[in-house]
Each structure stands twice: as C-alpha cells, then as structure tokens.
XYZ file of C-alpha atoms in Angstrom:
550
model
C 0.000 0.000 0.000
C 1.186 3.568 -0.555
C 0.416 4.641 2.569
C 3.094 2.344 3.775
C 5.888 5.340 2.566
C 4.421 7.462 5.514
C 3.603 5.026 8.123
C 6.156 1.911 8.066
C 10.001 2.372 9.905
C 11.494 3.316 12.701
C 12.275 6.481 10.547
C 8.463 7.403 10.419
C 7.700 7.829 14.098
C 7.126 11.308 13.810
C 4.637 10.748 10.886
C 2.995 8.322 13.136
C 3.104 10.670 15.889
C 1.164 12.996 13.801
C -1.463 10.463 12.649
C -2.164 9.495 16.648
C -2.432 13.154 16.553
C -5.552 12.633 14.622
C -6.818 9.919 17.123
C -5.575 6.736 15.128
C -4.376 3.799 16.825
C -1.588 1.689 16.058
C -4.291 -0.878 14.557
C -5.866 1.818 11.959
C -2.324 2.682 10.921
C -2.401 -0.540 9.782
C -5.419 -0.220 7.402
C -5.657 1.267 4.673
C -5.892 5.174 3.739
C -8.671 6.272 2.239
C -9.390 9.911 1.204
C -12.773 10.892 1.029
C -12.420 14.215 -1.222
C -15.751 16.164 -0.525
C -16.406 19.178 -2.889
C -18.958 20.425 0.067
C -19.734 23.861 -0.358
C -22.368 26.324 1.404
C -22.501 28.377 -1.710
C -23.684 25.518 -4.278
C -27.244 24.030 -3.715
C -25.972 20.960 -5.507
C -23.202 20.508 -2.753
C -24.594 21.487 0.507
C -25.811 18.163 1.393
C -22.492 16.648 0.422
C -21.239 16.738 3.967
C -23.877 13.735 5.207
C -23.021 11.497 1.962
C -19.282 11.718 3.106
C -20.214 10.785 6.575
C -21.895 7.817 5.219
C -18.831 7.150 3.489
C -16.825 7.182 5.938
C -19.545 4.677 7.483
C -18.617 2.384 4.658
C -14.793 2.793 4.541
C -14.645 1.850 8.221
C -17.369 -1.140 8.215
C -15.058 -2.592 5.418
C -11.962 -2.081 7.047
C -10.139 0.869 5.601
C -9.500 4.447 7.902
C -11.385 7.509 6.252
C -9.359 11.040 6.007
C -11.852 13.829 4.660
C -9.560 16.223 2.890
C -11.927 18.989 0.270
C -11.854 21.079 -2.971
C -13.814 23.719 -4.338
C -17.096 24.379 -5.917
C -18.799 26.679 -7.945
C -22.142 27.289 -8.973
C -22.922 27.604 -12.437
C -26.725 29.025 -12.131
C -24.928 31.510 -9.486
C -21.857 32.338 -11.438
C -24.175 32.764 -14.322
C -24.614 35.722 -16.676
C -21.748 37.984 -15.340
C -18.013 38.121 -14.880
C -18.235 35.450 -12.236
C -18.753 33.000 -14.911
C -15.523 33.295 -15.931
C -14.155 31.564 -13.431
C -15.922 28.650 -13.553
C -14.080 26.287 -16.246
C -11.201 27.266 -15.310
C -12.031 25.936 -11.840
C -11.876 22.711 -13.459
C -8.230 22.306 -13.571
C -7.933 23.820 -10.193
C -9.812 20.924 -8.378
C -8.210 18.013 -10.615
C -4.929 19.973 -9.565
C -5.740 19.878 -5.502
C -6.882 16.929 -5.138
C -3.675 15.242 -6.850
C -1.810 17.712 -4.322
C -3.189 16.352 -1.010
C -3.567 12.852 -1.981
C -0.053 12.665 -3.558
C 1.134 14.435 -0.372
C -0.132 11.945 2.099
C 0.070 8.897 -0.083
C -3.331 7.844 0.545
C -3.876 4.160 -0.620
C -7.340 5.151 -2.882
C -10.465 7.928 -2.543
C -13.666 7.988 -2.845
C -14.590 11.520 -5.026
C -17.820 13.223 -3.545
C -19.231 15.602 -6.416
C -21.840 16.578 -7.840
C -21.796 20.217 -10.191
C -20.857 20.981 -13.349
C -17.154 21.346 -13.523
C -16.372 19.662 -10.327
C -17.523 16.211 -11.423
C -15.177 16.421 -14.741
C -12.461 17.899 -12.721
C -12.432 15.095 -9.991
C -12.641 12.229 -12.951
C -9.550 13.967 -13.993
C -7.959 13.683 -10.551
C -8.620 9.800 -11.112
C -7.596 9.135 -14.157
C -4.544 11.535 -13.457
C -3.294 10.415 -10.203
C -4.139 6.654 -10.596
C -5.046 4.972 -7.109
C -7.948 2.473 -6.548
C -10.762 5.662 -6.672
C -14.500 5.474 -7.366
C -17.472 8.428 -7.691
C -20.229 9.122 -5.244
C -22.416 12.106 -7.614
C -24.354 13.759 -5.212
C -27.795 13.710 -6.890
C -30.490 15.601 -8.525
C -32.496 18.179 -6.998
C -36.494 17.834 -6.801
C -38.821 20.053 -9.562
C -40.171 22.791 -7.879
C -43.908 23.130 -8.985
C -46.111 25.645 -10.309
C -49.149 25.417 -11.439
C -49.189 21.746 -11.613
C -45.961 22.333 -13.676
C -42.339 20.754 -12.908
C -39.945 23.431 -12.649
C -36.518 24.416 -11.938
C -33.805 27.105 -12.591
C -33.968 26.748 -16.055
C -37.610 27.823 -15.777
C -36.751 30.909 -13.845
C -34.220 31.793 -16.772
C -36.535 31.671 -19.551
C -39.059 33.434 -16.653
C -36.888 36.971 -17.320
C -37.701 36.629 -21.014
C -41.449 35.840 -20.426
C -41.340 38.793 -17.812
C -40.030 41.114 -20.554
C -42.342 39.964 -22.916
C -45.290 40.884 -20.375
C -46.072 37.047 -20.346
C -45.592 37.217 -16.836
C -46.115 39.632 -13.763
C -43.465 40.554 -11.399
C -45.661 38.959 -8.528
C -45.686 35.465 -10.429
C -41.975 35.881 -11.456
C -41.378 35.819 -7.808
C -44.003 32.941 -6.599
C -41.679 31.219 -9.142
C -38.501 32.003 -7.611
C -39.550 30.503 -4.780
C -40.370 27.274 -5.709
C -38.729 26.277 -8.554
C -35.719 25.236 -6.074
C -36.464 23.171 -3.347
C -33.641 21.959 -1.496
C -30.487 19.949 -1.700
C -29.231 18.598 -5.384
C -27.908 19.123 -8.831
C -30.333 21.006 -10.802
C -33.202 18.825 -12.078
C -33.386 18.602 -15.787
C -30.482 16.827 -18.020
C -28.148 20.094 -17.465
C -24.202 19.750 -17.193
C -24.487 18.341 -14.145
C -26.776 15.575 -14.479
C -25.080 14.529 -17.574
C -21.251 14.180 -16.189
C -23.097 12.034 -13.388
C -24.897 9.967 -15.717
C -21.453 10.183 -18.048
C -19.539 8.716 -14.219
C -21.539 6.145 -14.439
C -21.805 5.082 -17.889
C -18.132 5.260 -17.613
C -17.825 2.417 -15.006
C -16.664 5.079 -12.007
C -19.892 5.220 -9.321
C -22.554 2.787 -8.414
C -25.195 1.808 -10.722
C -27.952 4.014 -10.243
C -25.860 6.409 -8.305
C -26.458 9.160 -11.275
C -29.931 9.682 -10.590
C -30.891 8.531 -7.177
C -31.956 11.905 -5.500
C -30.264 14.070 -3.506
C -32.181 13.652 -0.356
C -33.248 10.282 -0.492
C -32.345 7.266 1.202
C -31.431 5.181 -2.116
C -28.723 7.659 -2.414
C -27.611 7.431 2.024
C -27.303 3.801 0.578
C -25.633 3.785 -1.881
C -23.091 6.137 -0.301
C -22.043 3.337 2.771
C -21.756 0.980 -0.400
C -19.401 3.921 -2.355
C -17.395 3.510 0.621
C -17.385 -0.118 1.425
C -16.309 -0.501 -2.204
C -12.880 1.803 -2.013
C -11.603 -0.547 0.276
C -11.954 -3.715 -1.713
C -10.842 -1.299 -4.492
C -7.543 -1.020 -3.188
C -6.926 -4.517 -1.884
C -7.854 -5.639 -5.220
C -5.723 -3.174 -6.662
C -8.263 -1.803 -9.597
C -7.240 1.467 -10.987
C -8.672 4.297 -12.850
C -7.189 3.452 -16.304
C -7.863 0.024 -16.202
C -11.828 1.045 -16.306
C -11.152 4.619 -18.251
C -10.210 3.423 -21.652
C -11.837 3.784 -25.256
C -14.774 1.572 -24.640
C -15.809 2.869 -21.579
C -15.746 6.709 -23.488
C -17.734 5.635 -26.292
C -19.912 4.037 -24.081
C -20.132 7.211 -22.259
C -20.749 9.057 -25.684
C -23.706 6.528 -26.594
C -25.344 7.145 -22.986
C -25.142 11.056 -23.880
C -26.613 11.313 -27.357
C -29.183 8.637 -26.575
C -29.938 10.863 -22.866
C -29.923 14.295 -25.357
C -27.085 15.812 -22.841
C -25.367 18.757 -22.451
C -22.457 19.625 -24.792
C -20.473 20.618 -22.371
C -18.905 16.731 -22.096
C -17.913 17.611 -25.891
C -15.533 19.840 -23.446
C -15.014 17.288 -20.213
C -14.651 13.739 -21.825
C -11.788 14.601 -23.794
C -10.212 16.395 -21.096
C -10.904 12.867 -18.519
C -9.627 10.861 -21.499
C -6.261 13.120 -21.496
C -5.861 12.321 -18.470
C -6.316 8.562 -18.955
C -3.641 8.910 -22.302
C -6.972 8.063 -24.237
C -7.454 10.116 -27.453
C -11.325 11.151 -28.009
C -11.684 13.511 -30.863
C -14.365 15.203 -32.116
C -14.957 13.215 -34.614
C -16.012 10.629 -32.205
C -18.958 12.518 -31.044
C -20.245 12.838 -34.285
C -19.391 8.983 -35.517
C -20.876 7.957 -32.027
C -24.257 10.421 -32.440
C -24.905 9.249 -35.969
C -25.201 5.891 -34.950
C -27.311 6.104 -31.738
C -31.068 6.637 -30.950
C -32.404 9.406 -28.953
C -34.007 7.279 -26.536
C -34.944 10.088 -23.958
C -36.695 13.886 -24.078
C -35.920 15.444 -20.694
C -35.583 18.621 -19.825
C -34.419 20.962 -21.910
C -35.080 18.599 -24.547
C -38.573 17.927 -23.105
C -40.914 17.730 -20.510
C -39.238 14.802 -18.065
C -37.186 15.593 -15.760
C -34.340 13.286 -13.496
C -37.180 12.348 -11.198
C -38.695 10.779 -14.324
C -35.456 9.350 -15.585
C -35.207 7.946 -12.245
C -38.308 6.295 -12.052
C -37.569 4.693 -15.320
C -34.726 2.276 -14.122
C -32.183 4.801 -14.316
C -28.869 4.459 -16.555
C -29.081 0.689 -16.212
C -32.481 0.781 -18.029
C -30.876 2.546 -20.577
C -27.742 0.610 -20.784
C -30.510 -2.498 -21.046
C -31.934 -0.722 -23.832
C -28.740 0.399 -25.971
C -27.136 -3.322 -25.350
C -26.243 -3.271 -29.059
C -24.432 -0.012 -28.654
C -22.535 -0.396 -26.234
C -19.894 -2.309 -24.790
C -21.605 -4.307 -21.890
C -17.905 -6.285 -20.930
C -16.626 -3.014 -20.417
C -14.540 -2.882 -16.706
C -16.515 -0.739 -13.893
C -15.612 -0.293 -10.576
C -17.914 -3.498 -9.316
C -17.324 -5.402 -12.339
C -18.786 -4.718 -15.896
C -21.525 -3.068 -17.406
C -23.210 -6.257 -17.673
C -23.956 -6.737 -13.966
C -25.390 -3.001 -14.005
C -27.842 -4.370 -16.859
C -28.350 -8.272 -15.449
C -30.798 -5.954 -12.395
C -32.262 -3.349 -14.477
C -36.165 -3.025 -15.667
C -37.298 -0.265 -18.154
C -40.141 0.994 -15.465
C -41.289 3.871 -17.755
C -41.405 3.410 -21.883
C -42.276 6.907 -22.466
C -39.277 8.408 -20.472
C -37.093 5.426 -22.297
C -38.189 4.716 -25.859
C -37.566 1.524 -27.236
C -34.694 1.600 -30.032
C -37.539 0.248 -32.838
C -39.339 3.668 -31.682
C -36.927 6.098 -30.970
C -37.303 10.199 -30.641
C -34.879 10.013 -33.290
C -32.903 7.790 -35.152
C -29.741 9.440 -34.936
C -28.248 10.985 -31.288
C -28.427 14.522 -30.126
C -25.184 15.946 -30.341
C -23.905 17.439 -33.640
C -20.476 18.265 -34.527
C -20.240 21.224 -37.520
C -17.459 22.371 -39.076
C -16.750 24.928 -41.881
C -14.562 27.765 -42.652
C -16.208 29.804 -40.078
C -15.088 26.393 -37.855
C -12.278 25.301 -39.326
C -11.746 22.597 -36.075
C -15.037 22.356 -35.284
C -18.299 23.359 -33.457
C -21.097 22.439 -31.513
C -25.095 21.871 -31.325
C -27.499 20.399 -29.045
C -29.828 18.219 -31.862
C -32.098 17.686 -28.543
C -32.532 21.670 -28.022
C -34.574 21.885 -31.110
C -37.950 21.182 -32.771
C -36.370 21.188 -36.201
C -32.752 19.577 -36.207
C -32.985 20.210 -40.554
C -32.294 23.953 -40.335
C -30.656 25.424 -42.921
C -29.937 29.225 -42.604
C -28.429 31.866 -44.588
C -27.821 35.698 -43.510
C -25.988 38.439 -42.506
C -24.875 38.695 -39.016
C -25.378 40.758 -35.591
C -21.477 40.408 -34.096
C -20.851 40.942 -29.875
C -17.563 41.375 -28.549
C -18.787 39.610 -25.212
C -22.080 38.634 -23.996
C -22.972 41.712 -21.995
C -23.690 43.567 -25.048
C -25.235 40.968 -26.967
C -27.685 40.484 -23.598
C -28.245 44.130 -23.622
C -29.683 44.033 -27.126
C -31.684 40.974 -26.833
C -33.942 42.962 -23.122
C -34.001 46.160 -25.230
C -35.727 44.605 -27.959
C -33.041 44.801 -30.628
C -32.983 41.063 -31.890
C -35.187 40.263 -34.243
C -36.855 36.606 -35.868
C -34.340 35.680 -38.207
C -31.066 37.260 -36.832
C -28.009 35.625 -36.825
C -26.310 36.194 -33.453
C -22.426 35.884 -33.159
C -20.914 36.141 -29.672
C -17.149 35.980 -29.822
C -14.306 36.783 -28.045
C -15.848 34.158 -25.235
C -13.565 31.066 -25.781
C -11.220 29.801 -23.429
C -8.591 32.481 -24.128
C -10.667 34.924 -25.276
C -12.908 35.179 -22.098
C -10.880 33.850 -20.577
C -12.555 30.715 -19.249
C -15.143 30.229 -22.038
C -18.257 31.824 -20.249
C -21.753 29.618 -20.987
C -24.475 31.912 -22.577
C -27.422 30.611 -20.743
C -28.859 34.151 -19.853
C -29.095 35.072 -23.227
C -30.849 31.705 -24.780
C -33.079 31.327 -22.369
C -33.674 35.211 -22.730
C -34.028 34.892 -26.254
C -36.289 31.395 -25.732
C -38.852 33.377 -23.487
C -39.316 35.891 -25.512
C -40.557 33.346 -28.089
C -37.536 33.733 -30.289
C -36.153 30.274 -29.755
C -35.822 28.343 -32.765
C -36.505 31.864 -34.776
C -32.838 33.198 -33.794
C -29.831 31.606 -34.622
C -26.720 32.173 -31.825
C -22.979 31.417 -32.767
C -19.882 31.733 -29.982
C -16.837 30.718 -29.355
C -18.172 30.284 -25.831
C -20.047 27.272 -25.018
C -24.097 26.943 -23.758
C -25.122 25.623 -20.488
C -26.961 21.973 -20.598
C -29.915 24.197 -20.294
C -29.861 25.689 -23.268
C -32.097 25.226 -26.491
C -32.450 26.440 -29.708
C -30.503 27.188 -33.434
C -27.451 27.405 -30.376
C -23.974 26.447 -31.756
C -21.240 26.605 -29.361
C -17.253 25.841 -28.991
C -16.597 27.456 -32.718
C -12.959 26.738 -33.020
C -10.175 28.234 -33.461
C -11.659 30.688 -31.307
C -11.665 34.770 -31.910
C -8.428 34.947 -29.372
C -6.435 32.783 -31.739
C -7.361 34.238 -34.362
C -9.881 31.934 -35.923
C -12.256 33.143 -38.795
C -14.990 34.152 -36.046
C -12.799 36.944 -35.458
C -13.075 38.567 -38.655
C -16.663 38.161 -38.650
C -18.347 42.236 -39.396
C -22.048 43.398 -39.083
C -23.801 42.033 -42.671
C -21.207 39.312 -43.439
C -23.110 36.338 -44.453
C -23.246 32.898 -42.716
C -24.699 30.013 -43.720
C -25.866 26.995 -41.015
C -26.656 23.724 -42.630
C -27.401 21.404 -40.559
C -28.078 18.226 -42.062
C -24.914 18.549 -43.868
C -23.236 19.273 -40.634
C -21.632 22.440 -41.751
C -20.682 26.262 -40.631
C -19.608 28.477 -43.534
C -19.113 32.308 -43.575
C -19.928 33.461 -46.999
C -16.967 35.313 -48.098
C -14.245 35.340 -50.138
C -10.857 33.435 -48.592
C -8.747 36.881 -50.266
C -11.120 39.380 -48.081
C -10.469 36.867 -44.738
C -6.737 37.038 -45.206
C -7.052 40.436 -45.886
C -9.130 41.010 -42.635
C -6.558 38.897 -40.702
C -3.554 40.852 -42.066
C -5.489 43.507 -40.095
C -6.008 41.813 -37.178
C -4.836 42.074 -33.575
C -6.275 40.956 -30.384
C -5.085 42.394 -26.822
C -6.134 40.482 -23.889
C -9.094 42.014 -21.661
C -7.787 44.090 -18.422
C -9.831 41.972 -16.387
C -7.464 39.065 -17.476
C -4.376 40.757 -16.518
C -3.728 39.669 -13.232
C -4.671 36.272 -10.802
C -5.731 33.188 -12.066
C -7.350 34.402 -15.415
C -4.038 35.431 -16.157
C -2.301 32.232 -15.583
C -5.207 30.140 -17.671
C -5.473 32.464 -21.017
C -1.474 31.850 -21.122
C -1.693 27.966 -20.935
C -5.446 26.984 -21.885
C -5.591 24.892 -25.554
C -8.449 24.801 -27.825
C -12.152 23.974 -27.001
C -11.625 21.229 -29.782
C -9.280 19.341 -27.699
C -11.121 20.452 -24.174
C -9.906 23.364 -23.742
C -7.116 21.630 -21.263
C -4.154 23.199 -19.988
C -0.545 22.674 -21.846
C-alpha cells in the first residue's frame, strides 16, 4: 500500500506521531488510507448536502476495514456564477480541483479515494484527478435536486431563466416571477433537468466510475444514504484488489459514455469534459467521435431541456441501467466498472417507464443529439445540441449581428433589438478569449422566453449551459483569441448553417479573410491581466481538444 511510505520504519515515528495526533491507533495505521475528497460547499445548492453522503462514506470505509481522512476542494455554482463576470471563473475551476486533489492525496500517499461531487465542472475535474493520479478511486455524484412546482408544472432554474424573457415579454407579472422564484428550487441537489451536471453524473456512471444508479438517485433520499455506505465499502476492496482508474477509463468505456449522452440528449459541455478525462487517462477522443458515435445512436430520452421529463422521471424509469438495457447493441456491456462490468449493471435493471425510455424500434430520433459542424467559419469544429430543437434540418443563410462579449449581446436581446431571423455571433468568449469560455445561458433562455427560440440563430466561441435550447452552436474553433475566422466576422457578413450537412460556412471570399486577418490584432481584456485568469489564457488549448491546460 502507498500509505506504507508514511507510516512503516522506525524512521516514520514522527509521521505516526502525527497520525495518533488525529486519534488513530496503532491498529488503523495498519489499514488502509482512504481519502474521502468532498467538494462540500455552502454556496452551491448541488453541494450542501455533500457533507452527510461523506459521513456515510466514511460509514462504509470503516465497516469494510479501511481508515477515512476527509480532505476537500472547491465548488462553484454555475446558475450563481451565471450571466456575469463570475462566470468566468468557472471552467477554469476545473483544472484547479483536478490539480488539488492530486496535491493532497499525492502528499499523504493515501492508498485510494472515494470523489464526492456533484456540479458541473467539479464532477469532470475530480474524474480527472482519477484518471490523473491513478489509485484504486470510485465516484459518489451527489444527486439531482427535486422540480419545484407551479401550477401543476415541474420546474426548476432553467424555468426561472426563460421566466426573465417571459417577464419582458409581459407574459408574466413581477408577482408570479417571484411565486416562481420561490419554488422552482427546493432543497439539496444538482439542478433537475439533463443540465451539465446531471449529464457528467450519468457520463460517471456510464463510464464504469460510481454505483449503478448512483447518477440519478436523488439528492435527499435514502437510495442515495445507501448507496453512499456501499461507495465507501467498495474503495476498500478497491484497493486490496488493486483496480485502478485506467484500467476502467479506456476507449470503450468513453464511447460508451458518448452513446449514454446522445441517446440521454445531454449537455455539450462533455464535448468539453470527456476529452479532457480521457487526457488524463492517455486516451485520445476527438471530435470526430462525437459525431461517428451520435450518428449511430437513438435518442431514446426527451428530458428537460429537450422535453418535458425531468431526473425524477429518468429515475423512475430504471435509471442508466435501463438505458444501458436498452442500448445493449451499442454499447460495450464487458466493459470494466468499478464493481465489475456493465453487464452486472444491466443483469438488475427493468425499463419501469417506456415513455421516459423509448424503445430503439421507436426512438425520438434515429440518430443521437449531439452534432459536430465544421466549416470555414469552424475550421476545427463546433457544436449543437440536436435535442434543443424542434427542427434539427435547419438550414440558414444571412448576414450577421457580431458581440464582442455577452454583456452587449444580452443588452440588445432585453431592449428589444434582436429580431426573428437574426443571426447572433458572440465571440471573443472562448477559453482564451474570455478567458474561461463563459456559458451563454442568460441570453438563450432570454431569447427562448421571448418566443424567439428556434426563430434566432446564436454562434460563440463560448459554449451553452446543458440548459440551453435552440438554433445554439457553441465551442466554434479556433476561437476569436487565436485568431480563428470568427474573429473577422463584421455586421452584414453572411453565414450560412446547414445542418443536415453538418456544416458552418461564412460566406466570403478566402482573399477578403486574409485580408481582414492581415489587419487583425487581439489584446487580452484588463480583467485578465492579473490572478488566475491570467495564468489560464497563457496555458489553456483549444475547445476542440477540451480546452485543457498545456
């Protein structure tokens, strides 16, 4: 064990000293180390349950014979961090957590960990950590949120963002904007449609790294208490048996991942995170695989944004086993998981709900939900959410509205300036260019409240949150900051979106875009001058290879 470096020898008295310092005795020195990395956080409504689920694994990690240590990270809040500078600052964060927790379990040579998460780019970050550091380590996702209700509806933040637009459009009056408010969150969990969060659990799992069923067991309930004494009964076995991140995070086990996400209609934001895990893992995972992967998978599910059900209905349903039952001939069911293969996740499943799973002879399509355009206005590549829309065979051809930056772009869409048929191009909003790739949720769902949704197109070098819909194509690479072809975009230029052919074109001359770049020169924001920004824009790569630090 490696925990042996800092407790075996007459040499490592004083390390033992400090361990009995911590109440151990000289029989839990012998046992093994277990770090229980909790991402708890009073800030993040996701997280601020995550303090009982690590007590319970700490229950588990004892009953089976192994010593818990609960060392932490950070957390953000997407919803929170939404819509202003904050939101710069929260991919970045990404790196940041993969980065601690290899610091304090490398430090104290702890023998495996169990990685309590739950958020957007915590989840990603602490799969990284895994794959990365490469001890016996399994997931414990925290869990979705319940709907808040109104009006006999299901509701939740993303509600409450499209609620501004329907305010501004006089759909709505400022008194039932806030009866709104204050139930469409009701307590503890990830958000509860098929957001970012939601999907990198369900992606954890699919992958073979938590529980089965641990994706959408809720937050608060006692499934998930359960399942988090077995999350820690299981890192101890883990370790004796010596099974290790890469041995379950390899090429299978990502396309698997990919198949659960186009047949789920997820957020695009794992076109982002799976790349960045598989990096980690020394696993290649282009885009190109999304796209090979989408086009051969069924849309099996319509939850929200992409429909009415939410995670409560998803859960219901049988869960990700169900769905791994259903997609058997897409997926790799040998594939290594933490507590075996895929197989034994599917051997106990039921589909309990047929119109929250489709069968694959009926799907909601025949193809998956993720797109992946590219074009000379995307020379690398870009992104759309198939799921987001009504019409996935949009073709479009116009000139365009350009934004340096979403505050502007925001400010025209509540004064009225966007019209039906505009062509909206946010850039400047990529990883460099933000820096830290800023998700354009307030302006969608503005734009989707005001009735606009499938009416306006939106283009960015940023990316969308899971909770986005609409014409929205993210992630256009190589970004404005690099100098990509977005950059040279100018008010009138004609674009043309083409869907079904998968492609992203700006209408001009190649002569008048080298001319434009001859003229070219970007100078990095004064916000991103100083701190961590600073550090990030200098080191971040490409959204197209996930936007990972060199």
């Amino acid at each position: 064990m490696r925990s042996e470096e800092v407790k075996r020898g007459v040499e490592r008295a004083p390390h033992r000293a400090l361990l009995k310092a911590l109440g151990l005795t000289d029989e839990d020195i012998d046992k093994p180390f277990i770090a229980v990395v909790n991402s708890y956080s009073e800030i993040v409504p996701g997280h601020i349950h995550l303090r009982r689920l690590a007590d319970l694994v700490k229950v588990g990690v004892a009953s089976a014979g192994g010593v818990p240590f609960e060392v932490n990270t950070i957390a953000i809040c997407d919803g929170i961090a939404m819509g202003h500078a904050g939101m710069r600052y929260s991919l970045p964060s990404r790196e940041v957590i993969a980065d601690s927790v290899e610091l304090v379990v490398e430090a104290h040579r702890f023998d495996g960990m169990v990685l309590v998460t739950n958020c957007d780019k915590i989840t990603p970050g602490m799969l990284m950590a895994a794959a990365r550091i490469n001890i016996p380590s399994i997931v414990l996702t925290g869990g979705p949120m319940l709907s808040g209700n109104y009006r006999g509806q299901r509701i939740g933040v993303a509600s409450m963002f499209e609620a501004v637009g329907r305010f501004e459009r006089g759909e709505l009056t400022l008194e039932e904007l806030r009866v709104m408010e204050n139930a469409a969150c009701p307590g503890a969990g990830s958000c509860n449609g098929l957001f970012t969060a939601n999907t990198m659990a369900c992606m954890t799992e699919a992958l073979g790294m938590s529980l089965p069923g641990c994706a959408t067991a809720q937050a608060c309930s006692a499934r998930k208490e359960r399942i988090a004494v077995e999350t820690g009964r299981l890192a101890v076995r883990l370790v004796k048996e010596e099974v290790k991140p890469r041995e379950v995070l390899n090429e299978e086990a990502f396309r698997n991942a990919i198949v659960v996400d186009v047949a789920l209609g997820g957020s695009t934001n794992t076109v982002l995170h799976l790349p960045a895990i598989a990096a980690e893992a020394g696993v290649k995972l282009s885009l190109d695989v999304f796209e090979d992967v989408s086009r051969s998978t069924p849309q099996l599910c319509t939850i929200s944004p992409g429909g009415s059900h939410t995670m409560e209905d998803l859960e219901e349903a049988g869960g990700i086993p169900a769905l791994l039952s259903e997609l058997r001939n897409h997926i790799n069911l040998d594939a290594k998981t933490v507590y075996g293969t895929l197989r034994d996740s599917v051997a106990k499943a039921s589909i309990l709900r047929r119109d929250v799973i489709r069968p694959v002879s009926s799907p909601v399509r025949s193809h998956g939900s993720i797109a992946i355009l590219k074009g000379t206005l995307a020379p690398e590549g870009s992104v759309i959410k198939l799921s987001g829309l009504r019409d996935e065979n949009v073709v479009m051809e116009g000139p365009v509205r350009v934004f340096d930056g979403e505050e502007p772009c925001m400010k025209a869409v509540m004064s009225g300036e966007i019209q039906e048929g505009d062509i909206i191009v946010i850039r400047y909003e990529g990883p460099r260019g933000g820096p830290g790739m800023r998700e354009m949720l307030s302006v969608t769902a503005a734009v989707s409240g005001m009735g606009m949704g499938e009416k306006v197109a939106l283009l960015t070098d940023g990316r969308f949150s899971g909770a986005t819909r609409g014409i929205s194509i993210g992630h256009i690479s190589p970004e404005a900051a690099e100098g990509g072809p977005i950059a040279f975009l100018e008010d009138g230029d004609a674009v043309k979106i083409d869907l079904p052919r998968r492609k992203l074109d700006v209408l001009l001359p190649r002569e008048e875009l080298e001319e434009r770049r001859k003229k070219w020169k970007w100078t990095p924001p004064e916000h991103a001058m100083k701190g961590y920004l600073k550090r990030y824009l200098n080191s971040v790569s490409s959204a197209s290879s996930g936007a990972t630090l060199n």
